XYZ file of C-alpha atoms in Angstrom:
743
model
C -1.945 98.047 26.662
C -4.665 96.164 24.835
C -4.695 98.690 21.977
C -0.932 98.453 21.479
C -0.979 94.650 21.578
C -3.859 94.447 19.090
C -2.050 96.800 16.733
C 0.998 94.487 16.724
C -1.151 91.390 16.287
C -3.048 92.904 13.335
C 0.308 93.318 11.590
C 1.319 89.719 12.565
C 4.055 90.906 14.892
C 3.419 88.369 17.649
C 6.979 88.437 18.932
C 6.932 92.251 19.138
C 3.630 92.120 21.011
C 4.975 89.641 23.527
C 8.230 91.547 23.977
C 6.236 94.722 24.631
C 4.182 92.952 27.342
C 7.268 91.407 28.957
C 8.905 94.854 29.082
C 6.034 96.101 31.216
C 6.773 93.571 33.964
C 9.521 95.706 35.437
C 7.404 98.875 35.703
C 5.682 100.438 38.674
C 2.286 99.717 37.121
C 2.771 95.968 37.791
C 2.175 96.620 41.452
C -1.466 97.084 40.531
C -3.456 93.837 40.476
C -5.756 95.255 37.809
C -2.799 96.137 35.574
C -1.196 92.755 36.133
C -4.449 91.075 35.106
C -4.588 93.250 31.980
C -1.006 92.310 31.005
C -1.605 88.607 31.662
C -4.873 88.599 29.727
C -3.106 90.278 26.815
C -0.391 87.593 26.930
C -3.096 84.919 26.665
C -4.517 86.738 23.627
C -1.061 86.797 22.059
C -0.700 83.032 22.721
C -4.095 82.245 21.189
C -3.339 84.339 18.104
C 0.126 82.743 17.764
C -1.456 79.273 17.929
C -3.794 80.157 15.070
C -0.839 80.909 12.806
C 1.139 77.891 14.121
C 3.790 79.860 16.019
C 3.849 77.229 18.737
C 7.065 78.138 20.530
C 5.997 81.754 20.824
C 2.504 80.674 21.977
C 4.111 78.496 24.670
C 6.271 81.380 25.864
C 3.231 83.664 26.010
C 1.160 81.139 27.999
C 4.023 80.531 30.451
C 4.628 84.291 30.947
C 0.899 84.719 31.596
C 0.896 81.826 34.111
C 3.784 83.429 36.000
C 1.814 86.665 36.390
C -1.479 84.940 37.230
C 0.230 83.088 40.087
C 0.878 86.408 41.845
C -2.817 86.770 42.655
C -5.174 84.391 44.456
C -8.150 85.039 42.204
C -6.707 85.007 38.716
C -9.951 84.455 36.818
C -10.776 82.245 33.858
C -7.855 83.293 31.714
C -5.457 81.745 34.247
C -6.941 78.319 33.569
C -6.922 79.080 29.879
C -3.188 79.755 30.095
C -2.562 76.420 31.807
C -4.789 74.583 29.354
C -3.081 76.197 26.396
C 0.359 75.414 27.754
C -0.594 71.772 28.241
C -2.096 71.524 24.777
C 0.984 72.920 23.036
C 3.428 70.830 25.080
C 1.487 67.704 24.115
C 1.613 68.680 20.448
C 5.333 69.346 20.705
C 5.878 65.981 22.406
C 4.055 64.169 19.602
C 6.070 66.078 17.016
C 9.355 65.043 18.691
C 8.194 61.439 18.934
C 7.451 61.541 15.216
C 11.051 62.482 14.429
C 12.360 60.071 17.112
C 13.789 62.827 19.292
C 12.749 60.986 22.431
C 14.738 63.108 24.898
C 12.881 66.245 23.773
C 9.580 64.350 23.828
C 10.248 63.246 27.410
C 11.104 66.839 28.369
C 7.803 68.127 26.941
C 5.737 65.384 28.599
C 7.495 65.992 31.916
C 6.358 69.611 31.680
C 2.795 68.465 30.936
C 2.932 66.144 33.949
C 3.969 69.007 36.270
C 1.254 71.311 34.917
C -1.432 68.677 35.369
C -0.146 67.719 38.811
C -0.273 71.375 39.902
C -3.899 71.391 38.795
C -4.525 68.232 40.886
C -5.562 66.335 37.769
C -4.077 63.102 39.087
C -5.177 60.592 36.443
C -4.266 62.873 33.516
C -0.890 63.663 35.125
C -0.126 59.973 35.709
C -1.076 59.148 32.123
C 1.790 61.425 31.086
C 4.134 59.502 33.415
C 3.035 56.267 31.729
C 3.858 57.757 28.318
C 7.229 58.948 29.664
C 7.882 55.417 30.950
C 7.045 54.004 27.509
C 9.456 56.419 25.823
C 12.250 55.481 28.241
C 11.662 51.753 27.916
C 10.338 50.902 24.475
C 12.101 53.612 22.503
C 15.329 54.149 24.447
C 15.748 50.769 26.151
C 16.296 52.478 29.511
C 14.145 50.255 31.712
C 15.548 51.693 34.945
C 14.174 55.154 34.148
C 10.992 53.572 32.839
C 10.455 51.842 36.182
C 11.201 55.109 38.006
C 8.494 56.916 36.014
C 5.970 54.135 36.659
C 6.866 54.012 40.342
C 6.255 57.775 40.564
C 2.882 57.326 38.856
C 1.882 54.538 41.245
C 2.836 56.691 44.218
C 0.838 59.629 42.860
C -2.214 57.432 42.229
C -2.152 56.192 45.828
C -1.826 59.754 47.165
C -4.981 60.862 48.930
C -6.601 57.416 48.831
C -6.863 55.359 52.018
C -6.704 52.141 49.971
C -7.438 50.819 46.501
C -10.991 50.113 47.658
C -11.627 53.875 47.831
C -10.042 54.712 44.484
C -12.064 55.865 41.486
C -12.265 53.284 38.682
C -10.127 55.369 36.294
C -7.347 55.490 38.907
C -7.555 51.701 39.400
C -7.359 51.115 35.635
C -4.238 53.242 35.405
C -2.736 51.572 38.483
C -3.222 48.167 36.834
C -1.517 49.415 33.668
C 1.445 50.756 35.680
C 2.004 47.427 37.465
C 1.752 45.485 34.189
C 4.243 47.815 32.516
C 6.616 47.547 35.481
C 6.460 43.746 35.181
C 7.413 44.007 31.499
C 10.290 46.385 32.301
C 11.634 44.018 34.950
C 11.406 41.098 32.511
C 13.253 43.105 29.854
C 15.997 43.910 32.375
C 16.025 40.282 33.603
C 14.870 41.107 37.134
C 12.590 38.085 37.261
C 11.588 38.167 40.928
C 10.664 41.855 40.733
C 8.479 41.067 37.718
C 6.702 38.292 39.642
C 6.093 40.752 42.487
C 4.406 43.150 40.055
C 2.155 40.366 38.741
C 1.262 39.507 42.345
C 0.400 43.171 42.951
C -1.799 43.513 39.894
C -3.715 40.205 39.880
C -5.906 41.029 42.940
C -6.693 44.445 41.426
C -7.845 42.899 38.138
C -9.716 40.113 39.927
C -11.708 42.680 41.895
C -12.381 44.700 38.759
C -13.576 41.978 36.360
C -13.682 38.625 38.206
C -11.767 35.442 37.412
C -13.509 34.923 34.060
C -12.162 38.231 32.772
C -9.847 38.438 29.782
C -7.236 40.683 31.424
C -7.080 38.600 34.622
C -6.443 35.380 32.713
C -3.944 37.049 30.374
C -1.834 38.211 33.341
C -2.219 34.771 34.939
C -0.790 33.166 31.783
C 2.138 35.605 31.583
C 2.974 35.084 35.253
C 3.022 31.286 34.822
C 5.188 31.595 31.688
C 7.639 33.758 33.625
C 7.757 31.268 36.511
C 8.425 28.426 34.049
C 11.197 30.446 32.381
C 12.731 30.988 35.847
C 12.633 27.215 36.427
C 10.055 27.581 39.206
C 7.771 24.813 37.924
C 6.366 24.193 41.395
C 4.630 27.591 41.181
C 4.167 27.663 37.390
C 2.108 24.444 37.243
C -0.744 25.493 39.603
C -0.784 28.999 38.090
C -1.296 27.779 34.520
C -3.691 25.069 35.679
C -5.838 27.781 37.251
C -6.252 29.421 33.845
C -6.931 26.098 32.125
C -9.681 25.235 34.628
C -11.289 28.656 34.219
C -11.121 28.297 30.429
C -12.572 24.777 30.568
C -15.712 25.973 32.396
C -16.139 29.161 30.379
C -19.006 29.539 27.899
C -16.600 31.275 25.486
C -14.377 29.406 23.030
C -11.460 31.507 24.286
C -11.371 33.972 27.183
C -8.000 35.434 26.122
C -6.361 36.425 22.839
C -5.069 33.721 20.500
C -1.422 34.404 21.313
C -2.038 34.281 25.056
C -3.817 30.929 24.719
C -0.923 29.582 22.646
C 1.505 30.766 25.343
C -0.628 29.008 27.965
C -0.376 25.702 26.064
C 3.401 26.161 25.702
C 3.758 26.805 29.433
C 1.547 23.873 30.363
C 3.617 21.577 28.152
C 6.860 22.908 29.687
C 5.676 22.095 33.222
C 4.815 18.532 32.183
C 8.209 18.074 30.508
C 9.917 19.214 33.709
C 7.804 16.725 35.668
C 8.968 14.018 33.208
C 5.470 13.579 31.801
C 6.548 13.757 28.158
C 3.461 11.901 26.925
C 1.193 14.603 28.348
C 3.404 17.329 26.877
C 3.119 15.688 23.443
C -0.670 15.655 23.773
C -0.667 19.378 24.652
C 1.556 20.297 21.699
C -0.706 18.282 19.385
C -3.636 20.394 20.661
C -1.588 23.550 20.171
C -0.654 22.577 16.610
C -4.314 21.991 15.761
C -5.144 25.373 17.319
C -2.442 27.454 15.563
C -3.392 25.959 12.192
C -6.704 27.827 12.538
C -4.951 31.190 12.971
C -4.120 33.565 10.094
C -0.468 34.168 9.194
C 0.547 31.307 11.463
C 3.717 29.963 9.787
C 6.047 31.227 12.531
C 4.012 29.813 15.415
C 3.164 26.628 13.512
C 6.807 25.911 12.700
C 7.826 26.534 16.320
C 5.139 24.128 17.560
C 6.138 21.494 15.001
C 9.765 21.826 16.106
C 8.909 21.305 19.783
C 6.503 18.433 19.075
C 9.026 16.789 16.763
C 11.770 16.981 19.394
C 9.481 15.410 22.010
C 8.474 12.573 19.659
C 12.153 11.908 18.957
C 12.730 11.795 22.718
C 9.936 9.203 22.980
C 11.603 6.943 20.392
C 9.259 7.968 17.573
C 11.857 9.418 15.198
C 9.920 8.742 11.999
C 6.896 10.792 13.128
C 9.322 13.335 14.597
C 11.203 13.800 11.330
C 7.994 14.430 9.375
C 7.209 17.348 11.707
C 10.788 18.625 11.837
C 11.123 18.609 8.046
C 7.959 20.698 7.729
C 9.082 22.998 10.558
C 12.397 23.542 8.789
C 10.659 24.305 5.487
C 8.343 26.861 7.094
C 11.132 28.502 9.099
C 13.262 28.944 5.988
C 10.287 30.716 4.417
C 9.584 32.922 7.469
C 13.146 33.658 8.623
C 16.603 34.242 7.232
C 18.670 31.064 6.737
C 21.038 32.228 9.490
C 18.226 32.734 12.003
C 18.702 30.969 15.322
C 15.361 29.191 14.981
C 16.242 27.754 11.537
C 19.591 26.448 12.790
C 18.002 24.833 15.858
C 15.585 22.918 13.630
C 18.392 21.997 11.223
C 20.195 20.461 14.196
C 17.046 18.538 15.196
C 16.577 17.255 11.616
C 20.225 16.131 11.492
C 20.062 14.318 14.835
C 16.736 12.616 14.039
C 17.893 11.563 10.567
C 20.968 10.093 12.256
C 18.747 8.113 14.633
C 16.729 6.796 11.679
C 19.914 5.643 9.992
C 19.549 8.103 7.110
C 23.187 9.086 7.280
C 23.179 10.825 3.909
C 20.490 13.258 5.005
C 22.068 13.677 8.443
C 25.419 14.507 6.833
C 23.753 17.022 4.533
C 22.164 18.850 7.493
C 25.357 18.699 9.573
C 27.224 20.158 6.606
C 24.850 23.139 6.648
C 25.528 23.666 10.367
C 29.272 23.297 9.917
C 29.191 25.838 7.086
C 27.155 28.318 9.166
C 29.518 27.936 12.125
C 32.264 29.651 10.161
C 30.006 32.640 9.433
C 27.863 33.072 12.564
C 29.298 33.968 15.960
C 26.259 33.266 18.134
C 25.345 29.725 17.091
C 22.314 28.343 18.984
C 23.898 24.876 19.057
C 27.285 24.383 20.704
C 30.066 23.889 18.140
C 31.497 21.116 20.322
C 28.216 19.207 20.139
C 27.985 19.642 16.354
C 31.528 18.413 15.697
C 31.153 15.518 18.144
C 27.844 14.461 16.551
C 29.302 14.740 13.053
C 32.212 12.568 14.209
C 29.830 9.902 15.525
C 27.937 9.949 12.248
C 31.056 9.526 10.127
C 32.244 6.764 12.492
C 28.996 4.830 12.095
C 29.150 5.376 8.349
C 32.620 3.848 8.237
C 34.289 7.129 7.220
C 36.986 6.858 9.829
C 39.313 9.618 8.572
C 36.449 12.127 8.651
C 35.413 10.883 12.083
C 38.934 11.418 13.438
C 39.012 14.930 11.931
C 35.772 16.015 13.590
C 36.481 14.343 16.942
C 39.839 16.142 17.111
C 38.161 19.446 16.265
C 35.488 18.844 18.929
C 38.183 17.901 21.445
C 40.106 21.114 20.795
C 36.925 23.195 21.251
C 35.968 21.346 24.456
C 39.434 21.956 25.895
C 39.261 25.650 24.948
C 35.819 25.991 26.556
C 36.888 24.048 29.658
C 34.044 21.550 29.171
C 35.479 18.607 31.095
C 32.478 16.292 30.671
C 32.331 16.626 26.893
C 36.122 16.510 26.647
C 36.128 13.080 28.296
C 33.315 11.780 26.084
C 35.023 13.040 22.907
C 38.374 11.584 23.953
C 36.669 8.190 24.312
C 35.013 8.585 20.884
C 38.377 9.464 19.325
C 40.040 6.457 20.955
C 37.295 4.159 19.632
C 37.631 5.401 16.061
C 41.425 5.107 16.203
C 40.928 1.530 17.390
C 38.615 0.858 14.444
C 41.160 2.445 12.086
C 43.802 -0.009 13.251
C 45.809 2.501 15.283
C 45.744 0.385 18.416
C 48.724 2.003 20.150
C 47.250 5.514 19.821
C 43.869 4.255 21.020
C 45.444 2.533 24.038
C 47.277 5.755 24.885
C 43.985 7.686 24.981
C 42.230 4.942 26.970
C 45.100 5.060 29.455
C 44.874 8.848 29.716
C 41.180 8.639 30.562
C 41.701 5.882 33.124
C 44.403 7.922 34.875
C 42.090 10.935 35.275
C 41.078 11.045 38.951
C 37.820 12.921 38.330
C 36.631 10.041 36.124
C 37.286 7.274 38.626
C 34.252 4.965 38.904
C 32.195 7.138 36.545
C 30.205 5.871 33.579
C 32.919 7.144 31.211
C 35.521 5.173 33.167
C 33.639 1.881 32.776
C 32.913 2.561 29.092
C 36.629 3.214 28.587
C 37.573 -0.088 30.222
C 35.026 -1.946 28.109
C 36.221 -0.415 24.818
C 39.835 -1.020 25.807
C 38.996 -4.699 26.361
C 37.440 -4.915 22.862
C 40.647 -3.512 21.379
C 42.746 -5.984 23.350
C 40.587 -8.847 22.019
C 41.183 -7.586 18.476
C 44.919 -7.436 19.212
C 44.866 -11.030 20.486
C 45.452 -10.074 24.151
C 42.562 -12.254 25.337
C 43.677 -12.850 28.921
C 44.253 -9.162 29.611
C 40.883 -8.362 28.041
C 39.117 -11.011 30.118
C 40.675 -9.664 33.292
C 39.221 -6.213 32.587
C 35.831 -7.639 31.647
C 35.608 -9.800 34.783
C 36.516 -6.868 37.045
C 33.726 -4.736 35.591
C 31.246 -7.634 35.761
C 32.015 -8.109 39.468
C 31.925 -4.431 40.512
C 29.013 -3.202 42.612
C 29.221 0.381 41.417
C 25.889 1.533 39.931
C 27.906 3.508 37.349
C 28.816 0.189 35.700
C 25.200 -0.886 35.249
C 24.917 0.739 31.831
C 27.794 -1.345 30.449
C 27.428 -4.610 32.404
C 25.037 -6.160 29.901
C 27.517 -5.650 27.055
C 30.371 -6.909 29.248
C 28.518 -10.175 29.887
C 27.588 -10.497 26.193
C 31.260 -10.044 25.253
C 32.348 -12.702 27.774
C 29.670 -14.978 26.305
C 30.948 -14.410 22.762
C 34.507 -15.191 23.917
C 33.225 -18.417 25.441
C 31.504 -19.279 22.122
C 34.763 -18.686 20.249
C 36.450 -21.123 22.612
C 33.692 -23.734 22.133
C 32.233 -23.334 25.665
C 28.535 -23.062 24.772
C 27.256 -23.759 28.300
C 29.506 -21.052 29.736
C 28.355 -18.688 26.995
C 24.700 -19.392 27.756
C 25.387 -18.647 31.413
C 26.867 -15.237 30.524
C 24.027 -14.462 28.121
C 21.513 -15.391 30.822
C 23.233 -13.052 33.293
C 23.156 -10.297 30.688
C 19.411 -10.785 30.435
C 19.108 -10.648 34.244
C 20.906 -7.301 34.556
C 18.878 -5.696 31.753
C 16.274 -3.246 32.962
C 12.705 -4.465 32.439
C 11.989 -1.386 30.314
C 15.199 -1.686 28.275
C 13.712 -3.847 25.527
C 16.813 -3.309 23.371
C 19.199 -4.809 25.962
C 16.806 -7.692 26.624
C 16.472 -8.388 22.908
C 20.280 -8.391 22.476
C 20.646 -10.917 25.294
C 17.868 -13.183 23.978
C 19.276 -13.012 20.445
C 22.695 -14.098 21.758
C 21.036 -16.958 23.661
C 19.234 -18.030 20.476
C 22.405 -18.038 18.357
C 24.259 -19.959 21.087
C 21.473 -22.555 21.129
C 21.716 -22.805 17.352
C 25.486 -23.314 17.630
C 24.827 -26.047 20.184
C 22.612 -27.852 17.682
C 19.330 -26.853 19.331
C 17.511 -24.843 16.640
C 14.116 -25.359 18.286
C 15.327 -23.593 21.439
C 16.868 -20.873 19.290
C 13.571 -20.283 17.502
C 11.678 -20.335 20.810
C 14.010 -17.700 22.277
C 13.566 -15.441 19.246
C 9.794 -15.905 19.347
C 9.867 -14.766 22.998
C 11.698 -11.615 21.929
C 9.153 -10.923 19.194
C 6.288 -11.394 21.655
C 7.916 -8.969 24.123
C 8.359 -6.402 21.359
C 4.766 -6.868 20.209
C 3.449 -6.319 23.761
C 5.783 -3.399 24.497
C 4.268 0.018 25.222
C 7.048 1.538 23.169
C 6.104 2.301 19.574
C 7.909 3.843 16.675
C 11.009 3.446 14.600
C 13.318 2.020 17.288
C 11.112 -0.949 18.167
C 10.298 -1.532 14.474
C 13.968 -1.741 13.523
C 14.744 -4.041 16.449
C 11.873 -6.299 15.383
C 13.360 -6.372 11.874
C 16.721 -7.437 13.342
C 15.045 -10.333 15.160
C 13.228 -11.358 11.963
C 16.614 -11.448 10.238
C 17.890 -13.711 13.030
C 14.896 -15.979 12.488
C 15.730 -16.045 8.773
C 19.337 -16.968 9.644
C 18.246 -19.834 11.940
C 15.781 -21.255 9.414
C 18.407 -20.997 6.692
C 20.846 -22.939 8.859
C 18.324 -25.758 9.338
C 17.546 -25.805 5.607
C 14.051 -24.279 5.740
C 14.597 -21.701 2.994
C 10.869 -21.000 2.678
C 10.582 -19.759 6.264
C 13.946 -18.019 6.021
C 12.705 -16.166 2.933
C 9.442 -15.149 4.674
C 11.222 -13.639 7.673
C 13.782 -11.901 5.446
C 10.907 -10.326 3.489
C 9.274 -9.096 6.718
C 12.560 -7.489 7.775
C 13.041 -5.898 4.350
C 9.515 -4.415 4.353
C 10.222 -2.791 7.729
C 13.552 -1.336 6.627
C 11.957 0.078 3.472
C 9.146 1.654 5.493
C 11.276 3.031 8.331
C 14.631 3.787 6.683
C 13.721 4.266 3.044
C 14.551 2.201 -0.035
C 18.002 3.724 -0.641
C 19.319 3.418 2.909
C 22.450 1.201 3.068
C 20.813 -1.065 5.679
C 17.793 -1.555 3.403
C 20.037 -2.273 0.429
C 21.964 -4.909 2.417
C 18.697 -6.629 3.258
C 17.705 -6.590 -0.416
C 21.020 -8.317 -1.144
C 20.518 -10.896 1.651
C 17.041 -11.780 0.382
C 18.368 -12.336 -3.148
C 21.003 -14.698 -1.720
C 18.223 -16.782 -0.143
C 16.361 -16.814 -3.460
C 19.508 -17.987 -5.261
C 19.979 -20.799 -2.738
C 16.333 -21.785 -3.204
C 16.767 -21.754 -6.991
C 19.731 -24.155 -6.800
C 17.408 -26.962 -5.702
C 14.977 -26.409 -8.596
C 14.961 -27.557 -12.187
C 16.705 -25.101 -14.498
C 13.441 -24.127 -16.175
C 11.823 -23.341 -12.806
C 14.897 -21.613 -11.433
C 15.400 -19.271 -14.394
C 12.707 -16.717 -13.510
C 13.846 -16.629 -9.845
C 17.496 -16.156 -10.789
C 16.712 -13.502 -13.401
C 14.649 -11.543 -10.843
C 17.391 -11.914 -8.202
C 20.024 -10.815 -10.730
C 18.007 -7.694 -11.588
C 17.560 -6.756 -7.902
C 21.273 -7.302 -7.164
C 22.371 -5.201 -10.118
C 20.053 -2.385 -8.974
C 21.411 -2.676 -5.428
C 25.035 -2.682 -6.657
C 24.338 0.450 -8.687
C 22.856 2.127 -5.583
C 25.968 1.364 -3.483
C 28.263 2.637 -6.250
C 26.194 5.849 -6.503
C 27.125 6.701 -2.903
C 30.589 7.498 -4.309
C 32.333 6.076 -1.255
C 34.105 2.905 -2.418
C 35.999 2.301 0.849
C 32.994 2.486 3.177
C 30.832 0.198 1.047
C 33.588 -2.056 -0.290
C 32.270 -5.171 1.509
C 28.748 -4.604 0.174
C 30.081 -4.206 -3.357
C 32.294 -7.304 -3.016
C 29.392 -9.398 -1.692
C 27.053 -8.356 -4.503
C 29.692 -8.920 -7.183
C 30.370 -12.375 -5.706
C 26.668 -13.265 -5.923
C 26.427 -11.849 -9.445
C 29.484 -13.925 -10.356
C 27.691 -17.071 -9.131
C 24.639 -16.075 -11.228
C 26.888 -15.635 -14.292
C 28.254 -19.150 -13.741
C 24.715 -20.534 -13.446
C 23.904 -18.758 -16.736
C 27.018 -20.248 -18.325
C 28.825 -16.926 -18.791
C 32.451 -17.532 -17.683
C 33.806 -14.276 -19.199
C 31.397 -12.155 -17.187
C 32.141 -14.179 -14.051
C 35.905 -13.818 -14.599
C 35.524 -10.038 -15.011
C 33.650 -9.869 -11.689
C 36.338 -11.979 -9.972
C 39.041 -9.567 -11.175
C 37.039 -6.638 -9.784
C 36.559 -8.441 -6.444
C 40.312 -9.104 -6.215
C 40.915 -5.353 -6.372
C 38.828 -4.869 -3.208
C 40.705 -5.073 0.107
C 38.905 -7.579 2.357
C 39.630 -7.855 6.106
C 41.617 -10.979 7.108
C 39.466 -14.079 7.756
C 36.313 -12.346 6.547
C 33.472 -14.787 5.570
C 33.476 -13.257 2.089
C 36.857 -14.864 1.434
C 35.243 -18.306 1.565
C 32.435 -17.289 -0.813
C 34.936 -15.782 -3.251
C 36.922 -19.045 -3.101
C 33.720 -20.980 -3.940
C 33.084 -18.601 -6.845
C 36.613 -19.123 -8.200
C 36.303 -22.893 -7.843
C 33.005 -23.010 -9.740
C 34.352 -20.629 -12.355
C 37.339 -22.892 -12.897
C 35.038 -25.887 -13.385
C 32.885 -23.943 -15.880
C 35.901 -22.769 -17.850
C 37.170 -26.374 -18.108
C 33.780 -27.444 -19.438
C 33.721 -24.655 -21.994
C 37.217 -25.513 -23.163
C-alpha cells in the first residue's frame, strides 16, 4: 500500500493516491486492524503532501477519511491526532479565506466543523473560541443577532460544563465567559432587547469584579455601558447610582483615566443625562463643560466636540443664555458640516437649534436663513430628525413676529395640514390658535373669530391652557373691533376663574383690563389691575413681574406722578440686577426698562437723563442682538430723536454738530432698513426716520429736500390714528412755514 501511494505522490497524483486508498476500504483486508492502520497512516501522508502543494480540499478529504478509519480502533496512535489537528488547521484556513471574500455562510460552516472537532477532543476553551467567532460572523457581518446569541449561549453552556461553579473554572475559561456575556449584551442592544442586555451586564460584572477588582479598566467600562443603557431606557433611578459608582472610583484612582477616552466621554454624557432628567440643568451644564474641555485634548475629535457643543448649547439656551448658546451651536454646526454630509441627521438637528436660538435672540434674518435650509431639506429627505410640523409652525411664528403675515399664514396652514395628517391633536390646537392670531393681525377678523370659536367648541380643550389662551386672544381681537363690552366680559371671566390652567394667562388678562381702564381715564382702577397682575406673577417669573411694574410706572406717569413712575422702574431694575438669572433674556428686559426710564424722563423734560438711559439700552441691544438687528436700529433712531429735541433748545452754532451727527446716524439706519428689502414690514420704521430727516432738512433750511421726503412718506400706508400721523402733520406745518419764508 505504502509503495503504491508513494509512487502516485512522487508523480503529484494526490487525487489518484487518495482514490486508491478509499477503494481499499471495501476489501476483506480492512478487517485487519494492522491493515486499517496502514491505510489510515497513508491517508495522513497524502493529506500532508497535498497541504504542501496547497491542495487544501483534497488534504481535508484525506484527513477526514483517515479520521473515520482511526475511530474504528481504540488505540489509533499518534497519526490519529495528527489527522484531527490537520483537519482543524485546514478548516480554519478555509474559514479565513471565506471571510476574506465575505462568504460568511461558508465561513460559518467551516468554523462549525472546527468547533465540533475541538469539542470531540475536549478542548473546551478552543472550541468555545470558535463559537465566539461564529457569533461574530452572524451578528457583525450578517446582522443576525438571534443566531449570534444562540452561538454565544451554546458557548456559555459549554464553558460551564464540568465546572461546579465559576469559582472552580480555569482563568482562560472565565475570560472567555466574560467575553460571551459582553457580546450577548451587545447583541441584545442591537436587537433592542434592552432588559436582556441589562441582565447580561448583571451577569458579567461580578465575574470581572472578582477577576480584576473595582479599579480595573474592564469592570469600569462595563459599568459605564450598563449605566448608559439604563439611561437610554429611561431608567434614571438605576442609571444615576451606576454611573456615580464609576465616577467615585475614578475620583479616588491614582490614574488620570481608568478607562478608554471614549468610555470616559460616554460616562460624562450619561451623568449629564441623569441630571437633566432630575431637572438639575445647571449641574448638567457643568458636566458638559468638563466634557468639552476633555474632548478638546483628544486627537481627531471634531465629531465628539461638535456633539458636545450641540448638547451644551441646547442646555444654555434652555437656561435663558441664548447668546452663549448660539456661539457654541454655530461652532458645532461648522464642525458637523466638515465631518458629515449636509443631509446628515446630526447637521440638521444643530441647524434646527441654531434657528431656534437665533429666533430667541431676535436675529430673525439668521433664523429665517437656517429655517430655509431645513425647509429645503424637508423636500429631499424622508427621515428628518426634526418634525416637519414643528419646523413649519416655528417658521410661521418667526414670520409672524417679523411682520410677514402672508408668509406666516402660509406656514401655519402647512403645519396645520401636517398635524391633522399625523393625528397630532396637541400641535393641531396650538397651530390653529397661531393661525387665528395671525389672521387677526392681518385684519381678517371674521376668519380669526371662526377659528377661535372652533377651538372653544372642542370638548377636549375645555379648561386647558389652549382654551384660556384662545379666549384671551379672542378678547384682544374684539377690542380691536370695538366690541369692548364683549371683550371685557371674557377677560373678567378668565380673571375670576380658579382653574390653575388659567394661571399662565391671568397676568396678561389683568394687564389688558388695566390698559382698558387707562384708555377710559380710570387710572386708579388701572393701577388696581396692574397691582393684581403683579400679585399673580410667580416670584421667579421676572419677565411677568417686570411687565406689571412697567405698566404701574406708566400709569403713575399718566396720573402726573413721575416720581412714583421712576421709583417703580428703579425697583424693577434692582430686581433684575439681583436676579439669579443671567444671559440675553434678562439683558434685553433690562434694556426695555431703561427705555421706559428714558421715556419718563423725556416726558418730564429731563432730556439729559432720557438720553443716558436710551444710550444704555442701545449698548445692550448692540451687544446682545447685533448692530443690524431691527430692534437695535429702532433704538438708534429713538436716540437720535432725543438728540434732535435736545438740539432744539441750543443756539444754532451749538446745535449744528449734534444735528449733523444725528442726521448721519439716521441716514445710516434708514439705509439699513431699506437693505432688508421688505418695505411692508419695515414701513413704519422708514416713515419715522424720513419724518425725522424731514425735520432736520427744515432746520437746515432745505425745503426741497423736506418736500421730497414728505412725498415719500405720503406713499407709505400708515395705520389709522398712529402717532406718526401727528409727527408728519408737524413736519408738513413746519415745511409750509419754511416755504413761505423762502418765497
